[in-house]
């Protein structure tokens, strides 16, 4: 049975560092993971997710990253493999590769660009689930896939034994988490996929149904995120409200200049905070000096950097 406690409340979708020549910096990726572990910023890691820029990596690079991270830190922290691909065939192949390496859980977004209907989405995940013994966390992110995973579809998918959870990009449709909860068994877990919505997630599902937050910002503020969740569970609502208000400008700063994917500015912030996070892979471009100045001022105000 899937145990959400194994993965904790702070699941960090780890960035994939790239070098100036656009190649994957595998050694730097290990260093990022080691810093997350040392500084207690993550309870578990997700490798090759959206923040990890899986969409601009090829199959072989993703498999090598799975293997590199498993070998380097697999005994130190739980990890989940992001295995979303544009086709069902390739998603199955990448999921099976992660299984051979030793991962127990994968996270899979709906097929992107193809804009499948709900029957096609169901068939996609059913075929992947039937091809692996791994636990599957669904990933609903319609701003990038072009399609929503509707509650009725999630209800049907939750009947498949190894489909155990869903990551919901919650700010897009804030009450859909409750619809997922109402439509699925009590052992089906909801993960908040939006830094700014974690407390709203716990308000809807409580500690029993909400597994935690899959949080890119937690590369930097994972300890604060964990404290905020724990304070909310304890009922310290005023303290939590204050923390949310302090952190929201940081989240918003990652989307400056209509950057849909926050990873470029997140990497700049990480580099200021002591990481070697590299640069994004083209077509995403590194943060500008103006963007870096804005996020630096916020990090200083939060006493994350001096």
Backbone as numpy.savetxt, mean C-alpha at the origin, in Angstrom:
# Nx Ny Nz CAx CAy CAz Cx Cy Cz
-5.86 -20.18 8.36 -6.70 -18.98 8.36 -5.83 -17.73 8.36
-6.23 -16.75 7.58 -5.49 -15.49 7.50 -5.52 -14.79 8.87
-4.36 -14.35 9.33 -4.23 -13.69 10.62 -3.77 -12.25 10.39
-4.69 -11.30 10.51 -4.32 -9.91 10.27 -3.30 -9.41 11.28
-3.26 -10.02 12.47 -2.32 -9.57 13.49 -0.87 -9.79 13.04
-0.66 -10.78 12.18 0.70 -11.05 11.70 1.27 -9.84 10.97
0.41 -9.12 10.25 0.86 -8.01 9.42 0.76 -6.67 10.12
0.14 -6.63 11.30 0.08 -5.42 12.09 -0.83 -4.36 11.49
-0.76 -3.17 12.07 -1.64 -2.07 11.66 -0.99 -1.14 10.63
0.33 -1.14 10.56 1.05 -0.23 9.65 1.73 -1.07 8.57
1.08 -1.11 7.41 1.61 -1.85 6.27 2.16 -0.82 5.28
3.45 -0.83 5.08 4.09 0.18 4.25 4.29 -0.35 2.84
3.66 0.29 1.84 3.91 -0.08 0.45 5.23 0.54 0.01
6.28 -0.23 0.10 7.63 0.31 0.02 7.94 0.87 -1.36
8.59 2.03 -1.37 9.03 2.61 -2.64 10.10 1.72 -3.26
10.17 1.73 -4.57 11.25 1.07 -5.29 12.22 2.16 -5.75
13.44 2.16 -5.24 14.40 3.21 -5.66 14.96 2.93 -7.05
15.05 3.96 -7.85 15.66 3.85 -9.17 16.89 4.75 -9.24
17.86 4.32 -10.02 19.09 5.08 -10.22 18.89 6.12 -11.32
19.88 6.97 -11.49 19.81 8.00 -12.53 19.68 7.39 -13.93
20.20 6.18 -14.12 20.08 5.52 -15.42 18.77 4.75 -15.56
17.88 4.90 -14.56 16.53 4.32 -14.54 16.50 2.84 -14.16
17.64 2.25 -13.84 17.65 0.86 -13.40 17.23 0.77 -11.94
16.80 -0.42 -11.52 16.36 -0.64 -10.14 17.58 -0.69 -9.22
17.52 0.05 -8.13 18.60 0.07 -7.14 18.26 -0.95 -6.04
18.54 -2.21 -6.31 18.13 -3.28 -5.39 18.78 -3.14 -4.02
20.05 -2.78 -3.96 20.72 -2.62 -2.66 20.09 -1.49 -1.86
19.72 -0.41 -2.54 19.06 0.70 -1.84 17.69 0.28 -1.33
17.01 -0.60 -2.06 15.71 -1.10 -1.61 15.86 -1.85 -0.28
16.90 -2.66 -0.19 17.16 -3.38 1.07 17.44 -2.38 2.19
18.20 -1.35 1.91 18.50 -0.33 2.92 17.25 0.38 3.40
16.32 0.64 2.48 15.05 1.27 2.87 14.30 0.36 3.84
14.22 -0.91 3.50 13.52 -1.86 4.37 14.19 -1.93 5.74
15.51 -1.96 5.75 16.22 -2.05 7.03 15.99 -0.82 7.89
15.90 0.36 7.27 15.62 1.57 8.04 14.20 1.56 8.58
13.25 1.09 7.79 11.86 0.99 8.26 11.77 0.07 9.47
12.51 -1.01 9.42 12.51 -1.96 10.54 13.21 -1.36 11.76
14.38 -0.80 11.55 15.17 -0.25 12.66 14.43 0.87 13.38
13.76 1.74 12.62 13.07 2.89 13.20 11.64 2.57 13.62
11.24 1.30 13.48 9.90 0.85 13.89 8.79 1.65 13.20
8.96 1.87 11.92 7.99 2.64 11.15 6.99 1.75 10.43
7.25 0.45 10.39 6.39 -0.48 9.65 6.20 -1.76 10.44
4.98 -2.29 10.38 4.71 -3.62 10.93 4.89 -4.69 9.86
4.70 -4.30 8.61 4.93 -5.20 7.48 5.17 -4.35 6.24
5.67 -5.00 5.19 6.00 -4.30 3.95 5.21 -4.90 2.79
4.81 -4.04 1.86 4.23 -4.49 0.61 5.23 -4.15 -0.50
5.63 -5.16 -1.23 6.64 -5.00 -2.26 5.97 -4.96 -3.64
6.30 -3.94 -4.42 5.79 -3.80 -5.78 4.30 -3.44 -5.80
3.95 -2.44 -4.96 2.62 -1.87 -5.02 2.63 -0.57 -5.82
1.56 0.20 -5.68 1.49 1.46 -6.43 2.63 2.39 -6.05
2.88 2.54 -4.76 3.99 3.39 -4.30 5.33 2.81 -4.72
5.36 1.51 -4.97 6.57 0.86 -5.48 6.72 0.93 -6.98
5.81 1.66 -7.64 5.88 1.88 -9.09 5.91 0.58 -9.90
5.10 -0.38 -9.48 5.05 -1.65 -10.19 4.68 -1.48 -11.66
3.89 -0.45 -11.93 3.34 -0.23 -13.28 4.41 0.09 -14.31
5.60 0.51 -13.86 6.67 0.82 -14.81 7.84 -0.16 -14.67
7.58 -1.29 -14.01 8.60 -2.33 -13.88 8.20 -3.54 -14.72
9.19 -4.23 -15.25 8.86 -5.43 -16.01 8.77 -6.65 -15.08
8.33 -7.75 -15.65 8.08 -8.97 -14.87 9.35 -9.43 -14.15
10.45 -9.46 -14.86 11.70 -9.97 -14.28 12.19 -9.08 -13.15
12.05 -7.77 -13.29 12.46 -6.85 -12.23 11.63 -7.08 -10.98
10.34 -7.30 -11.15 9.48 -7.50 -9.98 9.83 -8.80 -9.26
10.07 -9.85 -10.03 10.45 -11.13 -9.42 11.78 -10.99 -8.68
12.74 -10.32 -9.31 14.04 -10.12 -8.65 13.88 -9.30 -7.37
12.99 -8.30 -7.39 12.76 -7.51 -6.18 12.13 -8.36 -5.10
11.15 -9.19 -5.45 10.55 -10.11 -4.47 11.64 -10.97 -3.83
12.51 -11.54 -4.66 13.54 -12.44 -4.15 14.56 -11.68 -3.29
14.99 -10.52 -3.78 15.98 -9.72 -3.04 15.47 -9.36 -1.65
14.23 -8.91 -1.58 13.68 -8.49 -0.29 13.43 -9.68 0.62
12.98 -10.77 0.05 12.75 -11.97 0.86 14.06 -12.46 1.46
15.10 -12.50 0.65 16.40 -12.97 1.15 16.97 -12.03 2.21
16.78 -10.72 2.02 17.43 -9.74 2.89 16.70 -9.54 4.22
15.39 -9.44 4.18 14.66 -9.07 5.41 13.46 -9.97 5.69
13.32 -11.05 4.94 12.16 -11.93 5.12 12.03 -12.53 6.50
13.14 -12.66 7.21 13.09 -13.21 8.57 12.86 -12.13 9.62
12.85 -10.86 9.19 12.77 -9.75 10.14 11.39 -9.09 10.17
10.65 -9.18 9.07 9.38 -8.46 8.98 8.48 -9.18 7.97
7.17 -9.27 8.24 6.27 -9.88 7.26 6.20 -9.03 5.99
6.05 -9.72 4.85 5.97 -9.01 3.58 4.84 -9.57 2.72
4.26 -8.69 1.94 3.20 -9.03 0.99 3.70 -8.64 -0.39
3.46 -9.49 -1.38 3.89 -9.21 -2.74 2.75 -8.58 -3.53
3.03 -7.46 -4.18 2.05 -6.87 -5.09 2.20 -7.51 -6.46
1.16 -8.19 -6.93 1.29 -8.97 -8.17 0.28 -8.57 -9.24
-0.25 -7.37 -9.15 -1.21 -6.91 -10.17 -0.52 -6.77 -11.52
-1.18 -7.27 -12.55 -0.74 -7.12 -13.93 -1.96 -6.82 -14.79
-1.73 -6.45 -16.03 -2.83 -6.02 -16.89 -3.68 -7.20 -17.37
-3.10 -8.41 -17.41 -3.85 -9.58 -17.86 -3.95 -10.60 -16.73
-4.96 -11.45 -16.82 -5.12 -12.52 -15.84 -3.97 -13.51 -15.93
-3.55 -13.82 -17.15 -2.47 -14.79 -17.34 -1.19 -14.33 -16.63
-0.81 -13.07 -16.84 0.43 -12.58 -16.24 0.28 -12.41 -14.73
-0.91 -12.03 -14.27 -1.14 -11.92 -12.83 -0.94 -13.28 -12.16
-1.45 -14.32 -12.79 -1.26 -15.67 -12.26 0.22 -16.04 -12.24
0.92 -15.75 -13.33 2.34 -16.09 -13.40 3.15 -15.38 -12.33
2.87 -14.09 -12.11 3.64 -13.33 -11.12 3.26 -13.78 -9.70
1.99 -14.09 -9.48 1.55 -14.58 -8.18 2.22 -15.91 -7.86
2.28 -16.79 -8.83 2.93 -18.09 -8.62 4.43 -17.93 -8.40
5.04 -16.94 -9.05 6.46 -16.66 -8.81 6.68 -16.22 -7.36
5.82 -15.34 -6.86 5.93 -14.90 -5.47 5.72 -16.08 -4.51
4.80 -16.96 -4.86 4.55 -18.13 -4.01 5.78 -19.03 -3.95
6.44 -19.24 -5.09 7.65 -20.08 -5.11 8.76 -19.47 -4.26
8.83 -18.15 -4.22 9.86 -17.46 -3.43 9.58 -17.59 -1.94
8.32 -17.78 -1.58 8.00 -18.00 -0.17 7.04 -17.00 0.45
6.44 -16.14 -0.37 5.42 -15.21 0.15 4.14 -15.99 0.46
3.42 -15.52 1.47 2.18 -16.16 1.86 0.94 -15.38 1.43
1.13 -14.08 1.17 0.00 -13.20 0.84 0.40 -12.30 -0.32
-0.56 -12.07 -1.22 -0.36 -11.13 -2.31 -1.45 -10.06 -2.26
-1.16 -8.91 -2.83 -2.15 -7.85 -3.00 -2.29 -7.60 -4.50
-3.54 -7.60 -4.98 -3.77 -7.54 -6.43 -4.85 -6.52 -6.74
-4.50 -5.52 -7.54 -5.47 -4.55 -8.03 -6.25 -5.15 -9.20
-7.42 -4.59 -9.46 -8.18 -4.96 -10.65 -7.34 -4.66 -11.89
-7.56 -5.40 -12.97 -6.82 -5.10 -14.21 -7.03 -3.65 -14.64
-5.94 -3.02 -15.02 -5.99 -1.61 -15.38 -6.01 -1.46 -16.90
-6.42 -0.31 -17.35 -6.51 0.06 -18.77 -7.64 -0.68 -19.50
-7.84 -1.96 -19.22 -8.86 -2.74 -19.94 -10.29 -2.38 -19.51
-10.44 -1.78 -18.33 -11.75 -1.39 -17.78 -12.77 -2.53 -17.85
-12.49 -3.66 -17.20 -13.42 -4.78 -17.23 -14.71 -4.47 -16.46
-15.79 -5.15 -16.83 -17.03 -5.01 -16.07 -16.96 -5.90 -14.82
-18.01 -5.87 -14.01 -17.96 -6.58 -12.73 -17.84 -8.10 -12.91
-18.49 -8.64 -13.92 -18.37 -10.09 -14.18 -16.94 -10.45 -14.56
-16.32 -9.58 -15.36 -14.94 -9.84 -15.78 -13.98 -9.69 -14.61
-14.23 -8.71 -13.74 -13.40 -8.55 -12.55 -13.50 -9.78 -11.66
-14.73 -10.25 -11.44 -14.93 -11.45 -10.62 -14.19 -12.64 -11.22
-14.31 -12.81 -12.52 -13.67 -13.94 -13.19 -12.15 -13.85 -13.09
-11.63 -12.64 -13.21 -10.18 -12.42 -13.07 -9.68 -12.91 -11.72
-10.29 -12.41 -10.65 -9.82 -12.76 -9.31 -10.08 -14.23 -8.99
-11.19 -14.76 -9.48 -11.49 -16.18 -9.25 -10.42 -17.06 -9.88
-10.02 -16.73 -11.11 -8.99 -17.52 -11.78 -7.65 -17.42 -11.07
-7.30 -16.23 -10.60 -6.04 -16.08 -9.86 -6.10 -16.88 -8.56
-7.22 -16.77 -7.85 -7.35 -17.49 -6.57 -7.26 -19.00 -6.77
-7.83 -19.49 -7.86 -7.79 -20.93 -8.12 -6.41 -21.42 -8.52
-5.53 -20.50 -8.90 -4.21 -20.88 -9.38 -3.14 -20.81 -8.30
-3.52 -20.46 -7.07 -2.54 -20.30 -5.99 -3.13 -20.73 -4.67
-2.26 -21.10 -3.76 -2.68 -21.37 -2.40 -2.47 -20.19 -1.47
-2.00 -19.07 -2.03 -1.70 -17.90 -1.23 -2.97 -17.16 -0.83
-2.87 -16.38 0.25 -3.94 -15.45 0.61 -3.90 -14.27 -0.35
-5.08 -13.78 -0.71 -5.19 -12.67 -1.64 -5.90 -11.50 -0.96
-5.26 -10.33 -1.02 -5.91 -9.07 -0.65 -6.27 -8.35 -1.94
-7.55 -8.11 -2.13 -8.01 -7.33 -3.27 -7.55 -5.88 -3.09
-7.41 -5.17 -4.19 -6.96 -3.78 -4.11 -7.88 -2.95 -5.00
-8.66 -2.09 -4.36 -9.61 -1.25 -5.10 -9.07 0.16 -5.22
-8.67 0.54 -6.43 -8.10 1.87 -6.66 -8.58 2.38 -8.02
-9.86 2.75 -8.09 -10.45 3.11 -9.39 -9.83 4.31 -10.08
-9.13 5.19 -9.34 -8.50 6.32 -10.02 -7.40 5.84 -10.97
-6.85 4.65 -10.74 -5.82 4.12 -11.63 -6.31 2.97 -12.50
-7.31 2.24 -12.05 -7.80 1.10 -12.85 -8.96 1.49 -13.75
-9.67 2.56 -13.39 -10.82 2.99 -14.17 -12.11 2.27 -13.82
-12.03 1.33 -12.87 -13.23 0.57 -12.47 -13.26 0.43 -10.96
-14.46 0.45 -10.40 -14.66 0.22 -8.97 -14.93 -1.26 -8.74
-14.40 -1.78 -7.64 -14.79 -3.10 -7.18 -16.05 -2.93 -6.35
-17.19 -3.23 -6.93 -18.47 -2.97 -6.27 -18.67 -3.92 -5.09
-19.41 -3.47 -4.07 -19.63 -4.32 -2.89 -20.23 -5.68 -3.23
-21.11 -5.74 -4.22 -21.72 -7.03 -4.59 -20.66 -7.99 -5.15
-19.70 -7.45 -5.88 -18.62 -8.28 -6.42 -17.69 -8.73 -5.31
-17.38 -7.83 -4.39 -16.53 -8.19 -3.26 -17.21 -9.25 -2.40
-18.51 -9.16 -2.24 -19.26 -10.16 -1.47 -19.08 -11.55 -2.09
-19.20 -11.64 -3.41 -19.03 -12.92 -4.10 -17.59 -13.42 -3.99
-16.64 -12.50 -4.13 -15.23 -12.89 -4.04 -14.86 -13.36 -2.64
-15.50 -12.77 -1.62 -15.18 -13.13 -0.24 -15.60 -14.57 0.09
-16.42 -15.18 -0.77 -16.82 -16.57 -0.58 -15.71 -17.54 -0.99
-14.72 -17.04 -1.73 -13.58 -17.86 -2.14 -12.59 -17.91 -0.97
-12.20 -19.10 -0.58 -11.49 -19.30 0.69 -10.24 -18.44 0.85
-9.44 -18.30 -0.22 -8.17 -17.60 -0.05 -8.22 -16.13 -0.44
-9.41 -15.59 -0.70 -9.58 -14.14 -0.85 -10.07 -13.61 0.49
-9.18 -12.91 1.21 -9.38 -12.70 2.64 -9.52 -11.24 3.05
-9.22 -10.30 2.13 -9.19 -8.89 2.54 -9.30 -8.01 1.30
-9.50 -6.71 1.56 -9.49 -5.72 0.49 -8.82 -4.45 0.99
-8.01 -3.87 0.14 -7.48 -2.53 0.39 -8.37 -1.55 -0.36
-8.91 -0.59 0.36 -9.82 0.38 -0.22 -9.19 1.78 -0.23
-9.12 2.38 -1.41 -8.61 3.76 -1.52 -9.73 4.68 -1.04
-9.79 4.88 0.27 -11.02 5.27 0.96 -11.52 6.68 0.69
-10.63 7.61 0.38 -11.09 8.99 0.23 -11.97 9.17 -1.01
-11.86 8.25 -1.95 -12.66 8.35 -3.18 -14.14 8.12 -2.91
-14.44 7.22 -1.98 -15.82 6.81 -1.69 -15.87 6.43 -0.22
-15.91 7.42 0.67 -15.63 7.17 2.09 -16.50 6.14 2.77
-17.75 5.97 2.36 -18.64 5.04 3.04 -18.65 3.65 2.42
-17.89 3.45 1.35 -17.89 2.14 0.72 -17.28 1.08 1.63
-16.39 1.49 2.54 -15.85 0.53 3.51 -16.97 -0.12 4.31
-17.94 0.67 4.73 -19.08 0.11 5.46 -19.88 -0.83 4.58
-20.03 -0.49 3.30 -20.73 -1.39 2.38 -19.98 -2.70 2.23
-18.66 -2.65 2.16 -17.87 -3.89 2.10 -18.07 -4.71 3.38
-18.03 -4.04 4.52 -18.20 -4.72 5.80 -19.57 -5.40 5.87
-20.60 -4.68 5.46 -21.95 -5.23 5.51 -22.15 -6.39 4.55
-21.35 -6.43 3.48 -21.56 -7.43 2.43 -20.70 -8.68 2.59
-19.78 -8.69 3.56 -18.81 -9.78 3.65 -18.83 -10.42 5.04
-18.27 -11.63 5.16 -18.22 -12.31 6.47 -17.36 -11.54 7.47
-17.53 -11.86 8.74 -16.84 -11.13 9.80 -15.33 -11.34 9.78
-14.87 -12.41 9.14 -13.42 -12.65 9.08 -12.78 -12.05 7.83
-13.55 -11.32 7.03 -13.02 -10.63 5.85 -12.56 -9.25 6.30
-11.30 -8.90 5.98 -10.65 -7.73 6.56 -10.60 -6.58 5.56
-10.81 -5.37 6.06 -10.72 -4.16 5.27 -9.46 -3.39 5.67
-8.65 -3.05 4.69 -7.48 -2.19 4.92 -7.76 -0.82 4.32
-7.48 0.21 5.10 -7.58 1.57 4.57 -6.37 1.83 3.69
-6.63 2.29 2.47 -5.54 2.55 1.54 -5.23 4.01 1.36
-5.69 4.83 2.28 -5.53 6.28 2.15 -5.08 6.83 3.49
-3.89 7.43 3.52 -3.34 7.97 4.77 -4.32 8.87 5.50
-5.04 9.69 4.75 -5.89 10.71 5.36 -7.19 10.15 5.92
-7.48 8.87 5.66 -8.78 8.30 6.02 -8.70 7.19 7.05
-7.56 7.00 7.67 -7.40 5.84 8.55 -8.35 5.88 9.74
-8.53 7.04 10.35 -9.42 7.11 11.52 -10.88 6.92 11.10
-11.23 7.48 9.94 -12.59 7.25 9.43 -12.83 5.75 9.17
-11.77 5.05 8.75 -11.90 3.60 8.55 -12.21 2.89 9.86
-11.44 3.21 10.90 -11.68 2.57 12.19 -13.04 2.94 12.77
-13.50 4.14 12.49 -14.83 4.55 12.96 -15.93 3.72 12.29
-15.67 3.24 11.07 -16.67 2.45 10.36 -16.60 0.96 10.70
-15.38 0.44 10.91 -15.27 -1.00 11.07 -14.71 -1.47 12.39
-14.17 -0.55 13.18 -13.60 -0.97 14.45 -12.37 -1.84 14.26
-11.77 -2.21 15.37 -10.53 -2.97 15.33 -10.74 -4.38 14.79
-11.97 -4.90 14.89 -12.23 -6.26 14.44 -12.18 -6.39 12.93
-12.78 -5.43 12.22 -12.89 -5.56 10.76 -11.83 -4.77 10.00
-11.23 -3.77 10.63 -10.20 -2.98 9.97 -8.83 -3.56 10.32
-8.08 -3.95 9.30 -6.78 -4.55 9.56 -5.72 -3.52 9.90
-5.87 -2.33 9.33 -4.88 -1.27 9.53 -4.86 -0.38 8.32
-3.74 0.29 8.11 -3.61 1.22 6.99 -2.41 0.81 6.13
-2.62 0.84 4.83 -1.54 0.65 3.87 -1.10 2.05 3.47
0.02 2.48 4.01 0.33 3.90 4.12 1.71 4.24 3.57
1.74 4.96 2.44 3.01 5.42 1.90 3.70 6.43 2.78
2.92 7.33 3.38 3.50 8.34 4.26 4.19 7.73 5.47
3.82 6.49 5.81 4.42 5.86 6.98 5.89 5.53 6.79
6.42 5.64 5.58 7.88 5.63 5.43 8.52 6.67 6.37
7.77 7.73 6.63 8.29 8.85 7.42 7.59 8.96 8.77
6.28 8.71 8.79 5.51 8.95 10.02 4.80 7.67 10.53
5.39 6.51 10.25 4.75 5.26 10.67 4.51 5.16 12.16
5.47 5.65 12.97 5.27 5.61 14.43 4.13 6.53 14.86
4.00 7.68 14.22 2.90 8.59 14.55 1.57 8.01 14.09
1.57 7.35 12.95 0.35 6.72 12.46 -0.11 5.62 13.41
0.84 4.81 13.89 0.50 3.74 14.82 -0.05 4.31 16.11
0.59 5.36 16.63 0.11 5.99 17.86 -1.29 6.57 17.68
-1.54 7.15 16.52 -2.85 7.74 16.25 -3.94 6.67 16.25
-3.66 5.54 15.60 -4.64 4.44 15.58 -4.88 3.93 17.00
-3.81 3.69 17.73 -3.96 3.15 19.09 -4.69 4.12 19.99
-4.44 5.41 19.84 -5.16 6.40 20.64 -6.65 6.42 20.30
-6.97 6.26 19.01 -8.38 6.22 18.63 -9.07 5.00 19.23
-8.40 3.85 19.19 -8.98 2.63 19.76 -9.20 2.80 21.26
-8.30 3.53 21.92 -8.44 3.77 23.35 -9.47 4.85 23.68
-9.95 5.55 22.67 -10.96 6.58 22.89 -10.44 7.98 23.08
-9.15 8.21 22.78 -8.56 9.54 22.94 -8.80 10.37 21.67
-10.05 10.68 21.44 -10.46 11.26 20.16 -9.87 12.65 19.95
-9.82 13.45 20.98 -9.29 14.81 20.83 -7.83 14.80 20.43
-7.05 13.90 21.01 -5.64 13.78 20.66 -5.48 13.33 19.21
-6.34 12.40 18.80 -6.30 11.89 17.43 -6.65 12.99 16.44
-7.67 13.78 16.77 -8.07 14.88 15.89 -6.92 15.87 15.69
-6.24 16.18 16.76 -5.09 17.09 16.68 -4.01 16.53 15.77
-3.74 15.23 15.90 -2.70 14.60 15.09 -3.10 14.58 13.62
-4.36 14.27 13.35 -4.83 14.26 11.95 -4.67 15.65 11.32
-5.01 16.67 12.08 -4.92 18.04 11.56 -3.46 18.40 11.27
-2.55 17.93 12.10 -1.12 18.21 11.90 -0.57 17.52 10.65
-1.05 16.30 10.40 -0.46 15.49 9.34 -1.07 15.73 7.96
-2.29 16.24 7.92 -2.95 16.40 6.62 -2.14 17.25 5.63
-1.52 18.36 6.04 -0.72 19.13 5.07 0.41 18.32 4.45
0.98 17.37 5.21 2.03 16.52 4.66 1.47 15.64 3.54
0.33 15.00 3.81 -0.28 14.15 2.78 -0.57 14.96 1.53
-1.13 16.14 1.72 -1.53 16.96 0.57 -0.30 17.45 -0.21
0.82 17.62 0.49 2.01 18.14 -0.19 2.55 17.14 -1.20
2.26 15.86 -1.02 2.74 14.85 -1.97 2.03 14.94 -3.32
0.91 15.65 -3.37 0.16 15.76 -4.62 0.27 17.12 -5.27
1.31 17.86 -4.96 1.49 19.19 -5.55 1.48 19.11 -7.08
1.01 20.22 -7.70 1.06 20.36 -9.16 0.36 19.21 -9.88
-0.75 18.79 -9.30 -1.59 17.75 -9.92 -0.85 16.43 -10.13
0.08 16.15 -9.24 0.75 14.84 -9.31 -0.23 13.78 -8.77
-0.74 12.97 -9.66 -1.72 11.96 -9.29 -1.10 10.88 -8.41
0.12 10.50 -8.77 0.84 9.52 -7.97 1.81 10.28 -7.07
1.73 10.10 -5.76 2.54 10.92 -4.84 3.99 10.50 -4.72
4.41 9.45 -5.43 5.70 8.84 -5.13 6.88 9.77 -5.39
6.80 10.65 -6.38 7.95 11.52 -6.68 8.28 12.42 -5.50
7.27 13.07 -4.95 7.50 13.97 -3.83 7.73 13.19 -2.54
7.07 12.02 -2.41 7.34 11.16 -1.26 8.81 10.77 -1.23
9.36 10.39 -2.38 10.78 10.03 -2.41 11.67 11.21 -2.03
11.31 12.40 -2.47 12.09 13.58 -2.09 12.05 13.78 -0.58
10.86 13.61 0.02 10.72 13.74 1.47 11.53 12.67 2.19
11.50 11.45 1.67 12.28 10.37 2.28 13.77 10.67 2.23
14.23 11.21 1.11 15.65 11.55 1.01 16.04 12.60 2.03
15.14 13.54 2.33 15.39 14.54 3.37 15.43 13.89 4.75
14.68 12.79 4.90 14.55 12.15 6.21 15.56 11.03 6.44
16.58 10.95 5.58 17.67 10.02 5.83 17.69 8.76 5.01
16.77 8.62 4.07 16.76 7.47 3.18 17.58 7.75 1.92
17.92 6.67 1.24 18.37 6.75 -0.15 17.23 6.17 -0.99
16.23 7.01 -1.27 15.01 6.55 -1.94 15.11 6.65 -3.46
16.21 7.18 -3.96 16.37 7.29 -5.39 15.38 8.27 -6.02
15.11 8.05 -7.29 14.19 8.91 -8.04 13.08 8.04 -8.62
11.98 8.65 -9.06 10.95 7.87 -9.73 11.40 7.45 -11.12
10.72 6.47 -11.68 11.04 6.03 -13.04 10.16 6.80 -14.02
10.77 7.24 -15.10 10.03 7.95 -16.14 8.86 7.09 -16.65
7.72 7.73 -16.91 7.55 9.16 -17.15 7.42 10.04 -15.91
7.30 9.44 -14.70 7.25 10.28 -13.51 8.60 10.96 -13.32
8.56 12.23 -12.99 9.79 13.02 -12.87 10.05 13.39 -11.42
11.32 13.57 -11.05 11.64 13.93 -9.67 10.97 15.24 -9.24
10.85 15.41 -7.94 10.28 16.64 -7.40 11.12 17.84 -7.82
10.42 18.95 -8.08 11.11 20.20 -8.41 11.64 20.85 -7.13
12.50 21.84 -7.29 13.02 22.55 -6.13 11.89 23.22 -5.35
10.92 23.75 -6.06 9.77 24.39 -5.40 8.96 23.37 -4.60
8.73 22.21 -5.19 7.98 21.16 -4.49 8.75 20.68 -3.27
10.05 20.52 -3.42 10.87 20.06 -2.29 10.88 21.09 -1.17
10.90 22.36 -1.51 10.91 23.41 -0.49 9.63 23.37 0.34
8.51 23.13 -0.33 7.23 23.10 0.39 7.16 21.91 1.34
7.56 20.74 0.86 7.49 19.57 1.72 8.54 19.66 2.83
9.69 20.27 2.55 10.72 20.45 3.59 10.20 21.31 4.73
9.49 22.37 4.41 8.94 23.25 5.44 7.96 22.50 6.33
7.17 21.60 5.73 6.21 20.81 6.51 6.94 19.80 7.40
7.95 19.15 6.86 8.72 18.20 7.64 9.40 18.88 8.83
9.87 20.09 8.63 10.49 20.84 9.73 9.45 21.22 10.78
8.28 21.62 10.34 7.22 21.99 11.28 6.79 20.80 12.13
6.84 19.60 11.53 6.48 18.37 12.23 7.65 17.80 13.05
8.79 18.48 13.02 10.00 18.03 13.72 10.49 16.66 13.24
10.23 16.38 11.96 10.75 15.16 11.35 12.18 15.36 10.90
12.48 16.57 10.41 13.86 16.95 10.11 14.14 18.28 10.81
15.40 18.61 10.97 15.78 19.86 11.64 16.07 20.94 10.60
